[in-house]
PDB file of C-alpha atoms in Angstrom:
ATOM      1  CA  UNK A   1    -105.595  38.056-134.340  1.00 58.00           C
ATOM      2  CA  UNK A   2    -107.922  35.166-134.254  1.00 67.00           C
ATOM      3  CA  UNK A   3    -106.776  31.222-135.032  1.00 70.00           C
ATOM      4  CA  UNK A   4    -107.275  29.846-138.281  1.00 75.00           C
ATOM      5  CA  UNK A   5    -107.835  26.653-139.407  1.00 70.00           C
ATOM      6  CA  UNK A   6    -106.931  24.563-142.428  1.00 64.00           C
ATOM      7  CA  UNK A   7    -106.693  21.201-143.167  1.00 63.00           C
ATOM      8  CA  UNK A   8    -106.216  18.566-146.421  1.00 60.00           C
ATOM      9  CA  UNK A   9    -110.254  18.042-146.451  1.00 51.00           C
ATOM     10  CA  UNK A  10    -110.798  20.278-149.362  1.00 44.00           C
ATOM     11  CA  UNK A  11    -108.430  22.812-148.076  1.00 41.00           C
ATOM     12  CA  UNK A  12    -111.322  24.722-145.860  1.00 44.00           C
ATOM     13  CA  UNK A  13    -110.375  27.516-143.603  1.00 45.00           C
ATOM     14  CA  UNK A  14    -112.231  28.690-140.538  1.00 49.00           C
ATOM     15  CA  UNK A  15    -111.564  31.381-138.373  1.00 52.00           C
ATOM     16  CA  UNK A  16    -112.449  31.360-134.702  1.00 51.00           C
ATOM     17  CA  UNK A  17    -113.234  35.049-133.662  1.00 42.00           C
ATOM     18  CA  UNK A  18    -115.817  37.165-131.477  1.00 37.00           C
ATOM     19  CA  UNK A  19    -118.035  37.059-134.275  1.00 32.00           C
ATOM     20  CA  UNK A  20    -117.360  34.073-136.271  1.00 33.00           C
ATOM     21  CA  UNK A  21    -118.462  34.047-139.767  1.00 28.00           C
ATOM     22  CA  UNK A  22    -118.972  29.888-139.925  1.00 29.00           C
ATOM     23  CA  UNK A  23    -121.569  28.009-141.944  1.00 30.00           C
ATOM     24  CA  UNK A  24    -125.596  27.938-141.624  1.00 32.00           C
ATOM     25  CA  UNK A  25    -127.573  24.735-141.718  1.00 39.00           C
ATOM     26  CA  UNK A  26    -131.214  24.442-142.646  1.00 36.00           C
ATOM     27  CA  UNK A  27    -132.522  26.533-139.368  1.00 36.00           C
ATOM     28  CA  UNK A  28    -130.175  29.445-140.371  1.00 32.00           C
ATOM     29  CA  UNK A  29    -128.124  28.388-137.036  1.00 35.00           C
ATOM     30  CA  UNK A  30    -124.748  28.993-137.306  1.00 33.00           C
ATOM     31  CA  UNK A  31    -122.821  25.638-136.621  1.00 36.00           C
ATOM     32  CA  UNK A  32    -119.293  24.350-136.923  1.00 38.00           C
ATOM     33  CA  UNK A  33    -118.201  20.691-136.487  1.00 47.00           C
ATOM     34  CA  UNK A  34    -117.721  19.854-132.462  1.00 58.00           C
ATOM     35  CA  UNK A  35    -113.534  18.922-133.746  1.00 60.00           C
ATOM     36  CA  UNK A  36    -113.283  22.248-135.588  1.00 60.00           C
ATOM     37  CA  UNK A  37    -114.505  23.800-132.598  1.00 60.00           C
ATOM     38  CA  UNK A  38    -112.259  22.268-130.509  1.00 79.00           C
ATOM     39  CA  UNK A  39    -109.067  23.021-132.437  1.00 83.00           C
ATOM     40  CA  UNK A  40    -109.939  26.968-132.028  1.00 84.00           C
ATOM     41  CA  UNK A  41    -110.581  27.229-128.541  1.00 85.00           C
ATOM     42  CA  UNK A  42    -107.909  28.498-126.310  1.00 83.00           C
ATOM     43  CA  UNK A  43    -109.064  27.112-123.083  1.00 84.00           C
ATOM     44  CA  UNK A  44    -109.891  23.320-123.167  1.00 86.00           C
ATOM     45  CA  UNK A  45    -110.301  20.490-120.325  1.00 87.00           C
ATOM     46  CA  UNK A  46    -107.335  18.265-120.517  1.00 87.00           C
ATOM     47  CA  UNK A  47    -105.801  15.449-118.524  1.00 85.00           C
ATOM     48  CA  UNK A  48    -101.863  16.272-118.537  1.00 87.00           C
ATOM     49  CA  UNK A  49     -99.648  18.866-119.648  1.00 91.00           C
ATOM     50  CA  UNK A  50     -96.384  19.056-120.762  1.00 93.00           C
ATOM     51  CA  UNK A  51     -94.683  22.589-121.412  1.00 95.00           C
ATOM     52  CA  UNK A  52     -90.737  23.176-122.735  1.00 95.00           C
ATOM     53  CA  UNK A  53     -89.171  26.321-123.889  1.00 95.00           C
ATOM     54  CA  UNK A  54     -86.064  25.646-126.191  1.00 92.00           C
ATOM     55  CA  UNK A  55     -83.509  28.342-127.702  1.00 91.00           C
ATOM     56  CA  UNK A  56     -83.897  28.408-131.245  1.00 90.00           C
ATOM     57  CA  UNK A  57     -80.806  29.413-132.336  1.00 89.00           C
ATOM     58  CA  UNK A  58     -79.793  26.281-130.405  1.00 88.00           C
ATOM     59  CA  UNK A  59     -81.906  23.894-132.147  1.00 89.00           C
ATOM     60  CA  UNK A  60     -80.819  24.866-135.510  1.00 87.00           C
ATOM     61  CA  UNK A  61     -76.929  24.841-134.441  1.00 87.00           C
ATOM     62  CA  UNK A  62     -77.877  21.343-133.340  1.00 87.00           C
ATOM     63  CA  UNK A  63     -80.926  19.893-135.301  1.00 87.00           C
ATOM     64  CA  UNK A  64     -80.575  16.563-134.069  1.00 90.00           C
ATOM     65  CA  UNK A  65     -82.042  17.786-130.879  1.00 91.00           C
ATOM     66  CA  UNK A  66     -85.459  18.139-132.746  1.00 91.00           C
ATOM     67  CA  UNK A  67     -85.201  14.551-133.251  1.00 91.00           C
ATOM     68  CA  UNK A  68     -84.554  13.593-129.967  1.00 93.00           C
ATOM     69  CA  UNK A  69     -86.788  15.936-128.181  1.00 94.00           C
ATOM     70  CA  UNK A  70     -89.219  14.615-130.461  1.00 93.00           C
ATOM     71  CA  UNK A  71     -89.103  10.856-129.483  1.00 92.00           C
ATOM     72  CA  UNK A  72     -89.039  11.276-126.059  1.00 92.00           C
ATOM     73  CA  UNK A  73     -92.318  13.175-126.192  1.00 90.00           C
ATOM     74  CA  UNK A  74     -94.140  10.358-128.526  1.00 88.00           C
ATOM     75  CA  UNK A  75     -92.498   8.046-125.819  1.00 87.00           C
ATOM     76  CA  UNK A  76     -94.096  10.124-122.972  1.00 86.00           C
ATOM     77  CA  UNK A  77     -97.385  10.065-124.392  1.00 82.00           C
ATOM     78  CA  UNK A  78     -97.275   6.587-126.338  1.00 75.00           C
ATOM     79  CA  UNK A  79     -97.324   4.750-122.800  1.00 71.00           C
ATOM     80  CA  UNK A  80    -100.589   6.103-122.126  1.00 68.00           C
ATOM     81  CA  UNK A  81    -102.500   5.091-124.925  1.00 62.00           C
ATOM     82  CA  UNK A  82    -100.738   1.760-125.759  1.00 58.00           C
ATOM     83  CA  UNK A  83    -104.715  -0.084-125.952  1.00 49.00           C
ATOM     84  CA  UNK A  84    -105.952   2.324-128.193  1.00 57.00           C
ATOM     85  CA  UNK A  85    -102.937   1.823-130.499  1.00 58.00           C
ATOM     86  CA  UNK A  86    -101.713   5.057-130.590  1.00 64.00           C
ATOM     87  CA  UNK A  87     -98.672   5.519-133.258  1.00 75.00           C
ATOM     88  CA  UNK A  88     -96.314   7.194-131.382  1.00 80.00           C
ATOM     89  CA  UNK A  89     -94.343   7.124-134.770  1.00 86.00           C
ATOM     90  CA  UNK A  90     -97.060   9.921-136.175  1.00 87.00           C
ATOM     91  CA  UNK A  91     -96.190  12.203-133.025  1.00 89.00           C
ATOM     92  CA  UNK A  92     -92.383  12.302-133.523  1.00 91.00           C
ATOM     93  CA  UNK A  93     -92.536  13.115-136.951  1.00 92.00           C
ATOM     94  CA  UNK A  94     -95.256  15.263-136.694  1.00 92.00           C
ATOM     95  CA  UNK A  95     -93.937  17.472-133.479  1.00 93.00           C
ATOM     96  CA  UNK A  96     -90.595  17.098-135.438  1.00 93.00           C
ATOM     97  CA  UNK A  97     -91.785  18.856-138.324  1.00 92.00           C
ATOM     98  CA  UNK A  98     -93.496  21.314-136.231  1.00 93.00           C
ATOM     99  CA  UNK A  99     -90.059  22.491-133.805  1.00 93.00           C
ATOM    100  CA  UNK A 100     -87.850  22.152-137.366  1.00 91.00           C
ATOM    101  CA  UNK A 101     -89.765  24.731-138.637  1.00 89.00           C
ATOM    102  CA  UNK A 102     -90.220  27.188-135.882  1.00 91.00           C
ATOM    103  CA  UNK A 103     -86.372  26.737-135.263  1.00 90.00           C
ATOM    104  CA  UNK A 104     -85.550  27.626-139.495  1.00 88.00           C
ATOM    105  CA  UNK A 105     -87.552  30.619-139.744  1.00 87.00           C
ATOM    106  CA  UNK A 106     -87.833  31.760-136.357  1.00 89.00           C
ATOM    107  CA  UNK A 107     -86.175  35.322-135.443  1.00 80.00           C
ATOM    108  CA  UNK A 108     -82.944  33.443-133.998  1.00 70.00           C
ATOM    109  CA  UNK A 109     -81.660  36.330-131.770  1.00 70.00           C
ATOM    110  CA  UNK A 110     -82.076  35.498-127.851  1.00 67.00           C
ATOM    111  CA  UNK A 111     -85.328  33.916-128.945  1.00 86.00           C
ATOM    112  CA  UNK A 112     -87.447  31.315-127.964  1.00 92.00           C
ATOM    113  CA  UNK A 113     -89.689  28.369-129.258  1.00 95.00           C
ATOM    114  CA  UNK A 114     -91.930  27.420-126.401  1.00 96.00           C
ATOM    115  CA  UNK A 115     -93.851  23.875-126.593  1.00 96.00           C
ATOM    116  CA  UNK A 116     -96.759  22.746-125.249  1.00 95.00           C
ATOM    117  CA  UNK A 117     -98.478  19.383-125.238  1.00 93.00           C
ATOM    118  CA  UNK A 118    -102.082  18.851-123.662  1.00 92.00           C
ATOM    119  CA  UNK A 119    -103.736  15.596-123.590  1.00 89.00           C
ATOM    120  CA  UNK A 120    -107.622  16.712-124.230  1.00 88.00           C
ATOM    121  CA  UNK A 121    -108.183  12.271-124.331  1.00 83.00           C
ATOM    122  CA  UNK A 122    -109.728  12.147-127.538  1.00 83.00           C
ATOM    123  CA  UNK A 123    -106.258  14.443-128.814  1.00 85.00           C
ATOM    124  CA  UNK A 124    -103.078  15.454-128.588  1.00 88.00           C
ATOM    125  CA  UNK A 125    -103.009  19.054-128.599  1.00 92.00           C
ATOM    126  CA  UNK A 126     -99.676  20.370-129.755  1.00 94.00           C
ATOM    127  CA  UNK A 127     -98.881  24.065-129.734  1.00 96.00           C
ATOM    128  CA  UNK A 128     -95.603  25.737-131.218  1.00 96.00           C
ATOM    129  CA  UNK A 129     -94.828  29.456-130.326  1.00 96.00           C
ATOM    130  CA  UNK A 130     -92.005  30.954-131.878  1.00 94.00           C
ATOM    131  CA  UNK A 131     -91.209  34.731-132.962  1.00 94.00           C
ATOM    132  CA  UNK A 132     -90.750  35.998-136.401  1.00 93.00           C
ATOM    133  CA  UNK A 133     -90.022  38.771-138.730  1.00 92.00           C
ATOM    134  CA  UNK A 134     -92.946  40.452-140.761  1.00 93.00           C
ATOM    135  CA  UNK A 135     -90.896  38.733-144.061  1.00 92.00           C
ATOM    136  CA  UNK A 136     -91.439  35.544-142.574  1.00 90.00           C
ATOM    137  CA  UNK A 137     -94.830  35.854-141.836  1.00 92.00           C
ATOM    138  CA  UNK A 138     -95.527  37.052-145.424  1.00 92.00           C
ATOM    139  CA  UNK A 139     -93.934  34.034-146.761  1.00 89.00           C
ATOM    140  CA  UNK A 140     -96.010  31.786-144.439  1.00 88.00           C
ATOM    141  CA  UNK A 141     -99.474  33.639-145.268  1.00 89.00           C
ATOM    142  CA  UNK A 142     -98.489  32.962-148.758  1.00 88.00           C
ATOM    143  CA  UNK A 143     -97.831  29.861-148.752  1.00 85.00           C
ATOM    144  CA  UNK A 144    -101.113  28.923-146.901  1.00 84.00           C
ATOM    145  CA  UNK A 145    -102.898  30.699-149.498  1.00 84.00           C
ATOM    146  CA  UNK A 146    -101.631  28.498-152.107  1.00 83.00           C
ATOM    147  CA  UNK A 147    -102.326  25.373-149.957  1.00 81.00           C
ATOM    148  CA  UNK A 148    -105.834  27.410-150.148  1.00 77.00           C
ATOM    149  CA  UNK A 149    -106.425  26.725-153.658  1.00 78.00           C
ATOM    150  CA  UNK A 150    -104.372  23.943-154.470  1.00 76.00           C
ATOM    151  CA  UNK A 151    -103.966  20.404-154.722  1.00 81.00           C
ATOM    152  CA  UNK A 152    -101.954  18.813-151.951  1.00 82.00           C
ATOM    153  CA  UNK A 153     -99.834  16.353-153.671  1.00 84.00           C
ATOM    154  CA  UNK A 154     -99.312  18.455-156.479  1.00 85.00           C
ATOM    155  CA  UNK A 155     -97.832  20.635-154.078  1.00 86.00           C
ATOM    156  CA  UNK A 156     -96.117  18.184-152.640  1.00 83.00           C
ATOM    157  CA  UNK A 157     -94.600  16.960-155.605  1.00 84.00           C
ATOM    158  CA  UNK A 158     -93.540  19.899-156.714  1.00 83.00           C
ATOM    159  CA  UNK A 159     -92.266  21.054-153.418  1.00 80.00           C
ATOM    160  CA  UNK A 160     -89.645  17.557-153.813  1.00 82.00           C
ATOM    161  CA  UNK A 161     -88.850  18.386-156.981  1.00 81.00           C
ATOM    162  CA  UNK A 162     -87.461  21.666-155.888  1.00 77.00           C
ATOM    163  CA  UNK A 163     -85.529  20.549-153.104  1.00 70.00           C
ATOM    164  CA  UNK A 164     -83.738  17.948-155.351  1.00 70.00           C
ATOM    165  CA  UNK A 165     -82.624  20.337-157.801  1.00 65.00           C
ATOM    166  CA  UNK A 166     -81.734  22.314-154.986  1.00 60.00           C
ATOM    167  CA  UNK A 167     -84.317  25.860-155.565  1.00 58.00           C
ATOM    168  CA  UNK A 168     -85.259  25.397-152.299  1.00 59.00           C
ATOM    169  CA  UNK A 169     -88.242  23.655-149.841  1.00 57.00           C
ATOM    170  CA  UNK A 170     -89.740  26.152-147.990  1.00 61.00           C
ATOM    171  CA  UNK A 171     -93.424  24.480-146.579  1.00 69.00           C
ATOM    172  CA  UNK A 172     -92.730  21.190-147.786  1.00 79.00           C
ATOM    173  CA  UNK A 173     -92.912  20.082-144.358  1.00 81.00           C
ATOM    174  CA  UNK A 174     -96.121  21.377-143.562  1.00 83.00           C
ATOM    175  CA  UNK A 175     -97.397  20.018-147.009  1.00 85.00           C
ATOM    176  CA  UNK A 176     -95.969  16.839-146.029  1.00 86.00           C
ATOM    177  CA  UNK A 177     -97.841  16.333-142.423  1.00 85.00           C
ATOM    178  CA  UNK A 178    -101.457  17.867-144.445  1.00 85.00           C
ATOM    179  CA  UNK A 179    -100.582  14.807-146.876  1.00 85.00           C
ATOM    180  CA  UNK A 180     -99.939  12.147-145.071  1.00 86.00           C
ATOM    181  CA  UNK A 181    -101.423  12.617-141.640  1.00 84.00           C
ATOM    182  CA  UNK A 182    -104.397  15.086-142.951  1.00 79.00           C
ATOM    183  CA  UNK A 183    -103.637  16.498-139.664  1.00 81.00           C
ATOM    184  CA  UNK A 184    -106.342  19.332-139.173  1.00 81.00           C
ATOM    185  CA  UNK A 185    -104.052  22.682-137.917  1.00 86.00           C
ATOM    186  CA  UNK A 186    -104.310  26.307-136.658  1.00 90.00           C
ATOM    187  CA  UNK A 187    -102.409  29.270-136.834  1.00 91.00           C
ATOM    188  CA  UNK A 188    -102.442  32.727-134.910  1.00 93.00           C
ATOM    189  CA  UNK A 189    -100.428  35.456-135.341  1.00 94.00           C
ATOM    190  CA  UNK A 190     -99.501  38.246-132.430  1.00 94.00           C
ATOM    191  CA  UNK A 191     -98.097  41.568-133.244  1.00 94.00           C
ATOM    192  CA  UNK A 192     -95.007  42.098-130.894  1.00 92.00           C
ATOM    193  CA  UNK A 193     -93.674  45.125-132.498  1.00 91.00           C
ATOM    194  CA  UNK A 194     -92.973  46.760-135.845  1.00 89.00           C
ATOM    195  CA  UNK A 195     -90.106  44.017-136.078  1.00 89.00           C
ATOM    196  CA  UNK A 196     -91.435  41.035-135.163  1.00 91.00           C
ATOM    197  CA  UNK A 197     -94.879  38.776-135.019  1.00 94.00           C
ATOM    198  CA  UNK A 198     -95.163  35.482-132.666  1.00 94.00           C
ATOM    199  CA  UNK A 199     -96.970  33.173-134.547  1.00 93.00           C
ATOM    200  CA  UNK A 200     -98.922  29.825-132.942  1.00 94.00           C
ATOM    201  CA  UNK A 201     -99.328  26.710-134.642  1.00 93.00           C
ATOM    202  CA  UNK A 202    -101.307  24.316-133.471  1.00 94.00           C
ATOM    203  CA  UNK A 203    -103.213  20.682-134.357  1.00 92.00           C
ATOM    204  CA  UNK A 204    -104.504  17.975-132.864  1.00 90.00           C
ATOM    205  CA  UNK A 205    -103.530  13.976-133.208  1.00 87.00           C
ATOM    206  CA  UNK A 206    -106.400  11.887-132.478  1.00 83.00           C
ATOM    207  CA  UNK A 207    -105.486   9.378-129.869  1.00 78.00           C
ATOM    208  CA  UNK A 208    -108.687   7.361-130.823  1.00 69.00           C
ATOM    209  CA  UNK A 209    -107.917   4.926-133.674  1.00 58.00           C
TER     210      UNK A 209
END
């Protein structure tokens, strides 16, 4: 399977495949924005690259290892673009989010969440791997259908309001970083067998302010 993007601009989705199906301007040329295009390709120039595989079943009997794994990589980075005023704040909440949620619904058995960070110099690429079960994928597919075609902070809201009176709050982190970072993201999913699906998630922080 292909990546596919979505973001909190009018909840648009754009799939990056062989043949893509994307837009046509006034010549009846397909085009895509130069960003969009960016976000979907696998292979991209960068400057550095940092790469960390972490147990999940670890992370979740520990979560305040996301936290901390999280700050030192906004630290790592944050150094690097201190003139351009890069809020290394957004990256540790944002990767954060991101390894939280690939440790909760990953497959937990002898599994892994592998994370990588490239620095493209306009961006922060951020990619988290993790493997899943077909349920969880369904769930996730679901949910990004209903980001699809509805309104973000009604989502949100509601999304609070079920955690507080304790229904649960599956995607409210993902709602939360479209929301208030209208981070632009992909997603790819990889059959691994009848059992299980690795999925990809991956978006891009601008480092340009």
């Amino acid at each position: 399977m292909s990546f596919v993007s979505f973001s909190n601009h009018g909840s648009t989705f754009t799939e990056k495949t062989n043949d893509p199906l994307f837009s046509e301007n006034k010549n009846h040329h397909l085009t895509i924005p130069s960003e969009e295009i960016s976000l979907l390709e696998k292979t991209v120039l960068y400057h550095s690259h940092l790469s960390i595989s972490l147990s999940a079943i670890d992370m979740t009997f520990y979560w305040k290892r996301c936290d901390v794994l999280s700050n030192f990589i906004s630290q790592f980075y944050f150094h690097s673009y201190e003139s351009k005023k890069l809020d290394n704040n957004a990256i540790s909440t944002i990767i954060n989010e991101l390894v939280e949620n690939a440790a909760k619904y990953s497959d937990k058995e002898n599994n892994k969440i592998f994370l990588e960070i490239k620095d493209l110099g306009h961006n922060l690429r951020i990619e988290v791997k993790n493997r899943v079960t077909p349920w969880a994928k369904a769930v996730f597919e679901n949910k990004i259908k209903t980001i699809q075609s509805g309104d973000i902070d009604q989502l949100y809201f509601e999304a609070l309001e079920s955690r507080n009176h304790g229904t649960g709050n599956m995607g409210i982190g993902l709602l939360m970083l479209l929301k208030d970072y209208q981070l632009k993201l992909a997603y790819e999913f990889t059959k691994v067998d009848e059992f299980s699906f690795e999925v990809t998630i991956r978006v891009h922080i601008p480092t340009i302010t």
